[in-house]
Amino acid sequence: MAFSDLKLFALSSNQELAEKVAKQIGFPLGKSTVRQFSDGEIQVNIEESIRGIHVYILQSTSSPVNDNLMEILIMVDALKRASAESVNVVIPYYGYARQDRKARAREPITSKLVANMLETAGVDRLLTIDLHASQIQGFFDIPVDHLMGAPLIADYFERRGMMGDGYVVVSPDHGGVTRARKLAQYLKTPIAIIDKRRSVNQMNTSEVMNIIGNVEGKTCILIDDMIDTAGTICHAADALAEAGAVEVYASCTHPVLSGPAMDNISKSAIKKLVVLDTIAIPEERLIDKIELISTADLLAEAIIRIHEKRPLSPLFNS
């Protein structure tokens, strides 16, 4: 498939995913370089003409979050100054999404600040997967295409026959019930909810309080949008095992996996952790418990549909 007026560029955060997306579309990645001066300043160079071209940049704002975000902003500025017809940013994992509201006095709403920065730089459209809070779409005054990871996760379990009444999809908290219900609809299973209480003074910590739903004698599938230190998901898995679950699987769209995450997962009751490749995972962190699913086909199809002005709604089905 040839598109003479379409190019995809990759920045530093997820080169492998960008190469897979470009291969799926049927063209090579655009030529560009990113380097840092000794004081940490970022410089971006575009090494081919993009005048009159619809450009897509693929970059997750994962760790190092601020460097990856700055790379996007600088790249967008370079593309606008080089007369790109449109600049579309593909951010599979949108960083700062957890700071989407004022939970306490004098807190910033950093998700909105990042949206403002992207728009000010000149982004024409945003394509992303599973925002931590769906209302972040409303922080933008440009089109935001919000894809779902649940169909890919559902496909993984469906191919292995993990469907029906012998299985239960479990949300690790009340906020993820909609996500769990969607996966349960695909797999035709009931759902359960972990009722947890998070410590007021400590981030990345939680205490499991109660399990709402029947999990005894069932195989449980936990689903969350992201796993950071893995404390919440591992506590939930252990609680399910103690409540009589036969096996516990876990899944998420964004494998942040920071700090003690790998140690927590290794020691937990989780049999297999199914994750998408919205964030690049170093080879040494791909332990046996982790199963990696590519989003390349989904992103490539979305880019083609956007470019051809076709609807994205078919991509929301399993």
mmCIF file of C-alpha atoms in Angstrom:
data_model
loop_
_atom_site.group_PDB
_atom_site.id
_atom_site.type_symbol
_atom_site.label_atom_id
_atom_site.label_comp_id
_atom_site.label_asym_id
_atom_site.label_seq_id
_atom_site.Cartn_x
_atom_site.Cartn_y
_atom_site.Cartn_z
ATOM 1 C CA MET A 1 0.000 0.000 0.000
ATOM 2 C CA ALA A 2 1.600 3.294 -1.110
ATOM 3 C CA PHE A 3 0.828 6.718 0.327
ATOM 4 C CA SER A 4 2.890 9.442 -1.326
ATOM 5 C CA ASP A 5 1.598 12.144 1.038
ATOM 6 C CA LEU A 6 1.993 10.227 4.333
ATOM 7 C CA LYS A 7 5.063 9.705 6.529
ATOM 8 C CA LEU A 8 5.628 8.188 9.958
ATOM 9 C CA PHE A 9 8.516 9.300 12.167
ATOM 10 C CA ALA A 10 9.740 7.647 15.359
ATOM 11 C CA LEU A 11 11.374 9.380 18.297
ATOM 12 C CA SER A 12 13.278 7.717 21.142
ATOM 13 C CA SER A 13 10.701 5.973 23.321
ATOM 14 C CA ASN A 14 9.423 3.079 21.193
ATOM 15 C CA GLN A 15 11.413 2.635 17.994
ATOM 16 C CA GLU A 16 10.558 -1.059 17.653
ATOM 17 C CA LEU A 17 6.813 -0.416 17.711
ATOM 18 C CA ALA A 18 7.182 2.408 15.180
ATOM 19 C CA GLU A 19 9.101 0.120 12.819
ATOM 20 C CA LYS A 20 6.355 -2.515 13.065
ATOM 21 C CA VAL A 21 3.658 0.091 12.346
ATOM 22 C CA ALA A 22 5.562 1.423 9.320
ATOM 23 C CA LYS A 23 6.073 -2.111 8.000
ATOM 24 C CA GLN A 24 2.369 -2.852 8.419
ATOM 25 C CA ILE A 25 1.417 0.294 6.493
ATOM 26 C CA GLY A 26 3.988 -0.532 3.816
ATOM 27 C CA PHE A 27 6.626 2.185 3.890
ATOM 28 C CA PRO A 28 9.909 2.909 5.701
ATOM 29 C CA LEU A 29 10.093 5.186 8.717
ATOM 30 C CA GLY A 30 10.891 8.824 8.029
ATOM 31 C CA LYS A 31 14.527 9.815 8.464
ATOM 32 C CA SER A 32 15.269 11.877 11.549
ATOM 33 C CA THR A 33 17.775 12.015 14.376
ATOM 34 C CA VAL A 34 17.437 12.946 18.019
ATOM 35 C CA ARG A 35 20.443 13.825 20.138
ATOM 36 C CA GLN A 36 21.209 15.574 23.401
ATOM 37 C CA PHE A 37 23.830 18.173 24.141
ATOM 38 C CA SER A 38 26.029 17.586 27.186
ATOM 39 C CA ASP A 39 23.757 19.777 29.331
ATOM 40 C CA GLY A 40 20.678 17.706 28.431
ATOM 41 C CA GLU A 41 19.192 19.959 25.723
ATOM 42 C CA ILE A 42 17.404 17.985 23.005
ATOM 43 C CA GLN A 43 17.974 18.588 19.305
ATOM 44 C CA VAL A 44 15.852 17.063 16.536
ATOM 45 C CA ASN A 45 16.833 16.981 12.865
ATOM 46 C CA ILE A 46 14.479 15.966 10.034
ATOM 47 C CA GLU A 47 16.576 14.500 7.245
ATOM 48 C CA GLU A 48 14.111 14.529 4.354
ATOM 49 C CA SER A 49 11.559 16.893 2.849
ATOM 50 C CA ILE A 50 8.101 16.815 4.402
ATOM 51 C CA ARG A 51 6.598 19.826 2.595
ATOM 52 C CA GLY A 52 2.901 19.176 1.965
ATOM 53 C CA ILE A 53 3.055 15.782 3.747
ATOM 54 C CA HIS A 54 0.683 14.477 6.410
ATOM 55 C CA VAL A 55 3.132 13.508 9.135
ATOM 56 C CA TYR A 56 2.598 11.107 12.040
ATOM 57 C CA ILE A 57 4.977 10.992 15.006
ATOM 58 C CA LEU A 58 4.989 7.884 17.213
ATOM 59 C CA GLN A 59 6.219 8.437 20.756
ATOM 60 C CA SER A 60 5.023 7.239 24.146
ATOM 61 C CA THR A 61 5.571 9.675 26.990
ATOM 62 C CA SER A 62 6.914 6.947 29.267
ATOM 63 C CA SER A 63 10.131 7.081 31.287
ATOM 64 C CA PRO A 64 12.047 9.374 30.932
ATOM 65 C CA VAL A 65 8.706 11.180 30.706
ATOM 66 C CA ASN A 66 9.933 14.758 30.430
ATOM 67 C CA ASP A 67 12.595 14.001 27.815
ATOM 68 C CA ASN A 68 10.110 12.075 25.675
ATOM 69 C CA LEU A 69 7.537 14.852 25.958
ATOM 70 C CA MET A 70 10.091 17.492 24.990
ATOM 71 C CA GLU A 71 11.132 15.409 21.982
ATOM 72 C CA ILE A 72 7.534 15.505 20.732
ATOM 73 C CA LEU A 73 7.206 19.266 21.222
ATOM 74 C CA ILE A 74 10.513 19.998 19.470
ATOM 75 C CA MET A 75 9.725 17.603 16.612
ATOM 76 C CA VAL A 76 6.300 19.167 16.091
ATOM 77 C CA ASP A 77 7.848 22.637 15.935
ATOM 78 C CA ALA A 78 10.403 21.420 13.381
ATOM 79 C CA LEU A 79 7.689 19.831 11.228
ATOM 80 C CA LYS A 80 5.485 22.944 11.279
ATOM 81 C CA ARG A 81 8.439 25.114 10.275
ATOM 82 C CA ALA A 82 9.220 22.668 7.453
ATOM 83 C CA SER A 83 5.709 23.132 5.988
ATOM 84 C CA ALA A 84 4.145 19.781 6.851
ATOM 85 C CA GLU A 85 0.519 19.659 5.708
ATOM 86 C CA SER A 86 -0.566 18.251 9.078
ATOM 87 C CA VAL A 87 1.163 16.997 12.217
ATOM 88 C CA ASN A 88 -0.482 14.049 13.937
ATOM 89 C CA VAL A 89 0.961 12.645 17.144
ATOM 90 C CA VAL A 90 0.545 8.968 18.041
ATOM 91 C CA ILE A 91 1.052 8.633 21.803
ATOM 92 C CA PRO A 92 0.247 4.999 22.670
ATOM 93 C CA TYR A 93 0.890 5.772 26.352
ATOM 94 C CA TYR A 94 -0.074 9.306 27.428
ATOM 95 C CA GLY A 95 2.048 10.270 30.435
ATOM 96 C CA TYR A 96 0.790 12.548 33.229
ATOM 97 C CA ALA A 97 -2.685 11.058 32.667
ATOM 98 C CA ARG A 98 -3.032 10.274 36.378
ATOM 99 C CA GLN A 99 -2.970 13.989 37.160
ATOM 100 C CA ASP A 100 -6.347 14.659 35.554
ATOM 101 C CA ARG A 101 -8.142 16.502 38.385
ATOM 102 C CA LYS A 102 -7.607 18.361 41.648
ATOM 103 C CA ALA A 103 -7.842 15.606 44.235
ATOM 104 C CA ARG A 104 -6.479 17.878 46.954
ATOM 105 C CA ALA A 105 -6.075 21.607 47.500
ATOM 106 C CA ARG A 106 -3.427 23.409 45.433
ATOM 107 C CA GLU A 107 -2.791 20.476 43.085
ATOM 108 C CA PRO A 108 -2.111 21.043 39.371
ATOM 109 C CA ILE A 109 -4.088 19.400 36.562
ATOM 110 C CA THR A 110 -1.004 18.351 34.656
ATOM 111 C CA SER A 111 -2.884 16.350 32.016
ATOM 112 C CA LYS A 112 -4.503 19.579 30.881
ATOM 113 C CA LEU A 113 -1.157 21.380 30.913
ATOM 114 C CA VAL A 114 0.345 18.712 28.636
ATOM 115 C CA ALA A 115 -2.660 19.016 26.304
ATOM 116 C CA ASN A 116 -2.126 22.782 26.129
ATOM 117 C CA MET A 117 1.571 22.305 25.357
ATOM 118 C CA LEU A 118 0.862 19.879 22.517
ATOM 119 C CA GLU A 119 -1.725 22.186 20.961
ATOM 120 C CA THR A 120 0.486 25.256 21.325
ATOM 121 C CA ALA A 121 3.344 23.416 19.610
ATOM 122 C CA GLY A 122 1.035 22.820 16.629
ATOM 123 C CA VAL A 123 -0.335 19.261 16.886
ATOM 124 C CA ASP A 124 -3.357 18.806 14.594
ATOM 125 C CA ARG A 125 -4.574 15.430 15.880
ATOM 126 C CA LEU A 126 -3.828 13.004 18.698
ATOM 127 C CA LEU A 127 -4.085 9.212 18.474
ATOM 128 C CA THR A 128 -3.752 7.290 21.736
ATOM 129 C CA ILE A 129 -4.730 4.058 23.504
ATOM 130 C CA ASP A 130 -6.592 3.732 26.821
ATOM 131 C CA LEU A 131 -6.201 7.086 28.515
ATOM 132 C CA HIS A 132 -6.112 6.684 32.289
ATOM 133 C CA ALA A 133 -9.100 9.033 32.452
ATOM 134 C CA SER A 134 -11.308 9.283 29.367
ATOM 135 C CA GLN A 135 -12.239 12.894 30.140
ATOM 136 C CA ILE A 136 -8.697 13.883 29.069
ATOM 137 C CA GLN A 137 -10.094 13.856 25.515
ATOM 138 C CA GLY A 138 -12.011 16.968 26.536
ATOM 139 C CA PHE A 139 -8.796 18.763 27.521
ATOM 140 C CA PHE A 140 -8.020 19.118 23.807
ATOM 141 C CA ASP A 141 -9.600 21.374 21.198
ATOM 142 C CA ILE A 142 -8.250 19.175 18.402
ATOM 143 C CA PRO A 143 -9.503 15.715 17.327
ATOM 144 C CA VAL A 144 -8.494 12.948 19.740
ATOM 145 C CA ASP A 145 -8.860 9.345 18.581
ATOM 146 C CA HIS A 146 -8.995 7.151 21.680
ATOM 147 C CA LEU A 147 -8.415 3.473 20.864
ATOM 148 C CA MET A 148 -9.106 0.573 23.245
ATOM 149 C CA GLY A 149 -6.733 -2.173 24.313
ATOM 150 C CA ALA A 150 -9.495 -4.510 25.535
ATOM 151 C CA PRO A 151 -10.171 -6.111 22.115
ATOM 152 C CA LEU A 152 -6.502 -7.142 21.808
ATOM 153 C CA ILE A 153 -6.463 -8.546 25.340
ATOM 154 C CA ALA A 154 -9.781 -10.310 24.734
ATOM 155 C CA ASP A 155 -8.384 -11.873 21.558
ATOM 156 C CA TYR A 156 -5.449 -13.318 23.524
ATOM 157 C CA PHE A 157 -7.717 -15.059 26.040
ATOM 158 C CA GLU A 158 -10.327 -16.047 23.448
ATOM 159 C CA ARG A 159 -7.723 -17.853 21.336
ATOM 160 C CA ARG A 160 -6.863 -19.923 24.406
ATOM 161 C CA GLY A 161 -10.492 -20.839 25.063
ATOM 162 C CA MET A 162 -10.625 -18.778 28.258
ATOM 163 C CA MET A 163 -14.275 -17.823 27.992
ATOM 164 C CA GLY A 164 -17.585 -18.553 29.686
ATOM 165 C CA ASP A 165 -18.824 -19.165 33.204
ATOM 166 C CA GLY A 166 -15.647 -20.870 34.435
ATOM 167 C CA TYR A 167 -13.854 -17.521 34.238
ATOM 168 C CA VAL A 168 -14.343 -14.179 35.955
ATOM 169 C CA VAL A 169 -13.027 -10.800 34.769
ATOM 170 C CA VAL A 170 -11.950 -8.774 37.787
ATOM 171 C CA SER A 171 -11.471 -5.039 38.177
ATOM 172 C CA PRO A 172 -8.750 -4.195 40.727
ATOM 173 C CA ASP A 173 -10.730 -1.116 41.833
ATOM 174 C CA HIS A 174 -14.066 0.647 41.361
ATOM 175 C CA GLY A 175 -12.631 3.000 38.735
ATOM 176 C CA GLY A 176 -11.907 0.150 36.334
ATOM 177 C CA VAL A 177 -15.366 -1.436 36.331
ATOM 178 C CA THR A 178 -16.253 -0.133 32.852
ATOM 179 C CA ARG A 179 -13.028 -1.589 31.452
ATOM 180 C CA ALA A 180 -13.657 -4.936 33.152
ATOM 181 C CA ARG A 181 -17.240 -5.043 31.928
ATOM 182 C CA LYS A 182 -16.079 -4.476 28.345
ATOM 183 C CA LEU A 183 -13.605 -7.373 28.538
ATOM 184 C CA ALA A 184 -16.267 -9.543 30.192
ATOM 185 C CA GLN A 185 -18.638 -8.811 27.312
ATOM 186 C CA TYR A 186 -16.027 -10.051 24.834
ATOM 187 C CA LEU A 187 -15.279 -13.196 26.853
ATOM 188 C CA LYS A 188 -18.907 -13.784 27.972
ATOM 189 C CA THR A 189 -17.942 -14.014 31.643
ATOM 190 C CA PRO A 190 -19.276 -12.514 34.887
ATOM 191 C CA ILE A 191 -17.288 -9.765 36.611
ATOM 192 C CA ALA A 192 -15.997 -9.154 40.126
ATOM 193 C CA ILE A 193 -14.592 -6.038 41.786
ATOM 194 C CA ILE A 194 -11.809 -5.560 44.300
ATOM 195 C CA ASP A 195 -12.880 -3.015 46.906
ATOM 196 C CA LYS A 196 -9.627 -1.371 47.967
ATOM 197 C CA ARG A 197 -8.597 1.535 50.125
ATOM 198 C CA ARG A 198 -5.567 3.566 49.086
ATOM 199 C CA SER A 199 -3.273 5.127 51.666
ATOM 200 C CA VAL A 200 -3.838 8.894 51.859
ATOM 201 C CA ASN A 201 -0.185 9.768 52.415
ATOM 202 C CA GLN A 202 1.581 7.257 50.142
ATOM 203 C CA MET A 203 1.491 6.941 46.363
ATOM 204 C CA ASN A 204 1.616 3.526 44.641
ATOM 205 C CA THR A 205 0.232 1.758 47.712
ATOM 206 C CA SER A 206 -3.169 0.226 48.388
ATOM 207 C CA GLU A 207 -4.867 -2.178 50.770
ATOM 208 C CA VAL A 208 -7.324 -4.815 49.567
ATOM 209 C CA MET A 209 -10.497 -4.629 51.636
ATOM 210 C CA ASN A 210 -13.119 -6.880 50.040
ATOM 211 C CA ILE A 211 -14.014 -8.874 46.902
ATOM 212 C CA ILE A 212 -17.405 -8.143 45.380
ATOM 213 C CA GLY A 213 -18.515 -11.147 43.336
ATOM 214 C CA ASN A 214 -17.985 -14.898 43.281
ATOM 215 C CA VAL A 215 -14.449 -16.043 42.436
ATOM 216 C CA GLU A 216 -14.242 -19.366 44.304
ATOM 217 C CA GLY A 217 -13.342 -22.227 41.972
ATOM 218 C CA LYS A 218 -12.968 -19.830 39.027
ATOM 219 C CA THR A 219 -10.059 -18.694 36.875
ATOM 220 C CA CYS A 220 -9.771 -14.916 37.345
ATOM 221 C CA ILE A 221 -8.588 -12.395 34.759
ATOM 222 C CA LEU A 222 -7.583 -9.043 36.243
ATOM 223 C CA ILE A 223 -7.574 -6.054 33.908
ATOM 224 C CA ASP A 224 -6.232 -2.545 34.444
ATOM 225 C CA ASP A 225 -5.225 0.295 32.149
ATOM 226 C CA MET A 226 -1.675 0.480 33.558
ATOM 227 C CA ILE A 227 0.585 -1.364 35.958
ATOM 228 C CA ASP A 228 3.212 0.828 37.596
ATOM 229 C CA THR A 229 4.861 -0.663 40.692
ATOM 230 C CA ALA A 230 2.407 -3.611 40.431
ATOM 231 C CA GLY A 231 1.449 -3.294 44.111
ATOM 232 C CA THR A 232 -2.285 -2.959 43.425
ATOM 233 C CA ILE A 233 -2.527 -5.759 40.863
ATOM 234 C CA CYS A 234 -0.392 -8.157 42.935
ATOM 235 C CA HIS A 235 -2.357 -7.501 46.139
ATOM 236 C CA ALA A 236 -5.532 -8.136 44.160
ATOM 237 C CA ALA A 237 -4.160 -11.384 42.690
ATOM 238 C CA ASP A 238 -3.110 -12.649 46.115
ATOM 239 C CA ALA A 239 -6.531 -11.762 47.566
ATOM 240 C CA LEU A 240 -8.261 -13.662 44.744
ATOM 241 C CA ALA A 241 -6.089 -16.723 45.356
ATOM 242 C CA GLU A 242 -6.903 -16.590 49.071
ATOM 243 C CA ALA A 243 -10.606 -16.333 48.194
ATOM 244 C CA GLY A 244 -10.475 -19.642 46.313
ATOM 245 C CA ALA A 245 -9.624 -18.674 42.729
ATOM 246 C CA VAL A 246 -8.138 -21.625 40.796
ATOM 247 C CA GLU A 247 -5.741 -19.465 38.764
ATOM 248 C CA VAL A 248 -5.170 -15.737 38.427
ATOM 249 C CA TYR A 249 -4.176 -14.015 35.188
ATOM 250 C CA ALA A 250 -3.579 -10.283 34.901
ATOM 251 C CA SER A 251 -3.605 -7.893 31.963
ATOM 252 C CA CYS A 252 -3.041 -4.237 31.199
ATOM 253 C CA THR A 253 -2.592 -1.867 28.282
ATOM 254 C CA HIS A 254 0.381 0.082 29.631
ATOM 255 C CA PRO A 255 3.233 -1.851 31.332
ATOM 256 C CA VAL A 256 4.942 1.026 33.163
ATOM 257 C CA LEU A 257 6.620 -1.520 35.484
ATOM 258 C CA SER A 258 8.670 0.877 37.583
ATOM 259 C CA GLY A 259 10.493 0.406 40.879
ATOM 260 C CA PRO A 260 9.783 -2.971 42.514
ATOM 261 C CA ALA A 261 7.277 -4.064 39.845
ATOM 262 C CA MET A 262 9.222 -7.068 38.532
ATOM 263 C CA ASP A 263 9.918 -8.395 42.016
ATOM 264 C CA ASN A 264 6.262 -7.932 43.007
ATOM 265 C CA ILE A 265 5.023 -9.766 39.918
ATOM 266 C CA SER A 266 7.497 -12.633 40.351
ATOM 267 C CA LYS A 267 6.392 -13.245 43.945
ATOM 268 C CA SER A 268 2.654 -12.823 43.330
ATOM 269 C CA ALA A 269 -0.108 -15.331 42.592
ATOM 270 C CA ILE A 270 -0.258 -14.083 38.974
ATOM 271 C CA LYS A 271 0.245 -16.994 36.557
ATOM 272 C CA LYS A 272 0.610 -14.833 33.441
ATOM 273 C CA LEU A 273 0.663 -11.064 32.924
ATOM 274 C CA VAL A 274 -0.603 -10.057 29.468
ATOM 275 C CA VAL A 275 0.510 -6.573 28.385
ATOM 276 C CA LEU A 276 0.473 -4.454 25.242
ATOM 277 C CA ASP A 277 3.624 -2.866 23.800
ATOM 278 C CA THR A 278 2.530 0.769 24.229
ATOM 279 C CA ILE A 279 5.669 1.124 26.352
ATOM 280 C CA ALA A 280 8.947 -0.496 25.336
ATOM 281 C CA ILE A 281 10.043 -3.176 27.818
ATOM 282 C CA PRO A 282 13.780 -3.952 27.924
ATOM 283 C CA GLU A 283 14.609 -7.553 27.057
ATOM 284 C CA GLU A 284 15.999 -8.270 30.515
ATOM 285 C CA ARG A 285 12.647 -7.352 32.115
ATOM 286 C CA LEU A 286 10.597 -9.741 29.955
ATOM 287 C CA ILE A 287 10.317 -12.475 32.561
ATOM 288 C CA ASP A 288 8.476 -15.736 31.866
ATOM 289 C CA LYS A 289 5.292 -14.456 33.493
ATOM 290 C CA ILE A 290 4.958 -11.601 30.973
ATOM 291 C CA GLU A 291 3.218 -12.096 27.615
ATOM 292 C CA LEU A 292 3.673 -9.172 25.198
ATOM 293 C CA ILE A 293 1.023 -8.344 22.575
ATOM 294 C CA SER A 294 1.755 -5.904 19.752
ATOM 295 C CA THR A 295 -0.447 -2.895 19.020
ATOM 296 C CA ALA A 296 1.223 -2.362 15.623
ATOM 297 C CA ASP A 297 -1.668 -3.694 13.517
ATOM 298 C CA LEU A 298 -4.191 -1.614 15.475
ATOM 299 C CA LEU A 299 -2.177 1.609 15.178
ATOM 300 C CA ALA A 300 -1.370 1.034 11.508
ATOM 301 C CA GLU A 301 -5.037 0.450 10.669
ATOM 302 C CA ALA A 302 -6.019 3.562 12.639
ATOM 303 C CA ILE A 303 -3.476 5.725 10.809
ATOM 304 C CA ILE A 304 -4.649 4.423 7.418
ATOM 305 C CA ARG A 305 -8.307 5.022 8.309
ATOM 306 C CA ILE A 306 -7.589 8.549 9.540
ATOM 307 C CA HIS A 307 -5.591 9.310 6.393
ATOM 308 C CA GLU A 308 -8.328 7.943 4.143
ATOM 309 C CA LYS A 309 -11.036 9.722 6.167
ATOM 310 C CA ARG A 310 -12.721 6.440 7.122
ATOM 311 C CA PRO A 311 -14.358 5.701 10.491
ATOM 312 C CA LEU A 312 -12.390 4.154 13.349
ATOM 313 C CA SER A 313 -15.425 2.539 14.981
ATOM 314 C CA PRO A 314 -14.731 -0.956 13.515
ATOM 315 C CA LEU A 315 -11.476 -0.995 15.529
ATOM 316 C CA PHE A 316 -13.423 -1.039 18.791
ATOM 317 C CA ASN A 317 -14.734 -4.557 18.124
ATOM 318 C CA SER A 318 -12.914 -7.753 19.020
#
